[in-house]
Amino acid sequence: MDRIPQAPAPADPVAPQESIEDLRAALAESQRQVQELSAELEETNRGVVALYSDLDTQAEQLQKATEMKSRFLAYMSHEFRTPINSIRSIARLLADHVDGPLNTEQARQVGFIQSTASEFADMVDDLLDLAKIEAGRVEISPAWFEMLDLFQALRGMFRPVLTNPDVNLFFDEPKGLAPLYTDDRKLSQILRNFISNALKFTPRGEVRVSVETVDGDRVRFSVADTGIGIAPEFHSSVFDDYTQIGSSLQKRLRGTGLGLAVSRQLAELLGGTVTLESALGAGSVFSLTLPLRLPRDGAPADSLRPTQDGLRG
C-alpha cells in the first residue's frame, strides 16, 4: 500500500514570540548600559571641567605669587643699594687714607669690609636681575660693535679684582671676526658672570676667554679655567635658580647661586644658549653661543648693516 505523505508539522507559535522578547530584553539592556555610560561620561566631564577650573585658579595664584616675589625682590634690591653704596664709599675713603693713615690691622679690616660689601652688592644685583627677568621688564637694545672692544672693556673691568697671584686671566684676541649685532650690555653681563665664577673657583692656574664663529652664522664665547671643576651629576642643574655646588671651596664663598641662572635667561633673550663642559678636578668651560645678527623688530638679519656704534659703557 502506498504511504500517504504527511504534511510538515506546524512551527511552534511560541518561538517567534520568545525571540522578540529576547531582542527587547537585549535592547533594554543596551539602552541601560548606554545610559550608565552617558551618566559616567557626564560625571567625568564635570570632573574635568572642575579640574581645569582648579588648574586655572592655581595658575592664577601662582602668577600672583610670582609677581609678588618679583616685586619684593626688586623693592628689596633697591632698598639695599643705598646702604651698600654708603659702606663701599666709606671703606674706599678709609683705604685711600683720606682721614689719616691706617696701621696693618686696620688696613686688613678695611679690605675685608670692601670685599664683603662687593659680594653683597653682587648678590643684590643678581636678585634685581632675576626680578626684572621674571617680570618681563628686561629690554633688549641691540647694536653693532667689535668683539675686540668688548674684550678690552672686560679686561679693564677685571684688572682691579685680580688679587690672587696664582691665577692669570687671559683674553685671546678675536682675529678676523665680523662685528656682532646684539645687546652688548647683556652679553658683557653674561661673560662677567662666567669670568667671575671661574676666578672664584680657580685657586691656581688660569682663566682664558676666547671667541670663535660657528657654522658661519653664530659666535661662541668660551670661558675656560683650570679650577676645581664640576662633577657630572651637577651639570644639568648648574644653571638653575639658587643652585650652588657642594664643595669645600663653595662653603667658604658666599653667593646666591643666581649668577649662572641669570646668564642662562639673558642668553635665551638674546636668542642663544649656554653650555658647560667640566670634570671634577679638571677645570670647566662655560660657553655662550649667540647668533651673529640678532633680528631687530622682525627684520631679517641679512638686511641689517653695521654702523660705527662702539661698545656702550
mmCIF file of N, CA, C and O in Angstrom, residues 21 66 73 120 124 130 134 183-184 240 245 252 256 282 298:
data_model
loop_
_atom_site.group_PDB
_atom_site.id
_atom_site.type_symbol
_atom_site.label_atom_id
_atom_site.label_comp_id
_atom_site.label_asym_id
_atom_site.label_seq_id
_atom_site.Cartn_x
_atom_site.Cartn_y
_atom_site.Cartn_z
ATOM 1 N N GLU A 21 10.887 38.794 22.480
ATOM 2 C CA GLU A 21 11.111 39.171 23.877
ATOM 3 C C GLU A 21 12.604 39.241 24.193
ATOM 4 O O GLU A 21 13.060 40.128 24.908
ATOM 5 N N THR A 66 54.236 84.792 41.912
ATOM 6 C CA THR A 66 55.463 85.127 41.193
ATOM 7 C C THR A 66 55.633 86.634 41.063
ATOM 8 O O THR A 66 56.725 87.172 41.241
ATOM 9 N N LEU A 73 61.537 91.237 45.458
ATOM 10 C CA LEU A 73 62.969 91.208 45.144
ATOM 11 C C LEU A 73 63.439 92.553 44.604
ATOM 12 O O LEU A 73 64.508 93.049 44.968
ATOM 13 N N PHE A 120 78.183 91.469 48.651
ATOM 14 C CA PHE A 120 76.795 91.787 48.943
ATOM 15 C C PHE A 120 76.170 92.530 47.765
ATOM 16 O O PHE A 120 75.018 92.271 47.384
ATOM 17 N N VAL A 124 72.864 91.450 45.469
ATOM 18 C CA VAL A 124 71.711 92.326 45.235
ATOM 19 C C VAL A 124 71.480 92.501 43.739
ATOM 20 O O VAL A 124 70.335 92.483 43.260
ATOM 21 N N LEU A 130 67.155 88.972 38.380
ATOM 22 C CA LEU A 130 66.166 87.904 38.347
ATOM 23 C C LEU A 130 64.752 88.469 38.412
ATOM 24 O O LEU A 130 63.860 88.014 37.694
ATOM 25 N N GLU A 134 61.925 87.866 35.487
ATOM 26 C CA GLU A 134 60.657 87.210 35.779
ATOM 27 C C GLU A 134 59.476 88.130 35.515
ATOM 28 O O GLU A 134 58.397 87.663 35.147
ATOM 29 N N ASP A 183 72.819 92.837 22.015
ATOM 30 C CA ASP A 183 72.856 93.756 23.149
ATOM 31 C C ASP A 183 74.180 93.558 23.873
ATOM 32 O O ASP A 183 74.378 92.566 24.574
ATOM 33 N N ASP A 184 75.106 94.497 23.703
ATOM 34 C CA ASP A 184 76.438 94.326 24.267
ATOM 35 C C ASP A 184 76.435 94.362 25.791
ATOM 36 O O ASP A 184 77.271 93.724 26.443
ATOM 37 N N ASP A 240 70.350 76.365 37.096
ATOM 38 C CA ASP A 240 69.062 76.584 37.736
ATOM 39 C C ASP A 240 69.180 77.661 38.813
ATOM 40 O O ASP A 240 70.265 77.915 39.350
ATOM 41 N N ILE A 245 76.961 74.410 44.086
ATOM 42 C CA ILE A 245 77.600 73.097 44.106
ATOM 43 C C ILE A 245 78.274 72.888 45.458
ATOM 44 O O ILE A 245 79.008 73.745 45.935
ATOM 45 N N ARG A 252 83.198 78.175 51.594
ATOM 46 C CA ARG A 252 83.944 79.349 52.067
ATOM 47 C C ARG A 252 83.605 80.607 51.286
ATOM 48 O O ARG A 252 84.057 81.693 51.635
ATOM 49 N N THR A 256 74.467 83.859 45.933
ATOM 50 C CA THR A 256 73.053 83.495 45.869
ATOM 51 C C THR A 256 72.815 82.289 44.974
ATOM 52 O O THR A 256 71.725 81.722 44.987
ATOM 53 N N ALA A 282 89.302 68.878 37.101
ATOM 54 C CA ALA A 282 89.953 69.110 35.802
ATOM 55 C C ALA A 282 89.507 70.412 35.133
ATOM 56 O O ALA A 282 89.701 70.588 33.938
ATOM 57 N N GLY A 298 61.766 92.234 13.980
ATOM 58 C CA GLY A 298 61.330 91.281 12.976
ATOM 59 C C GLY A 298 62.053 91.394 11.666
ATOM 60 O O GLY A 298 61.759 90.675 10.722
#
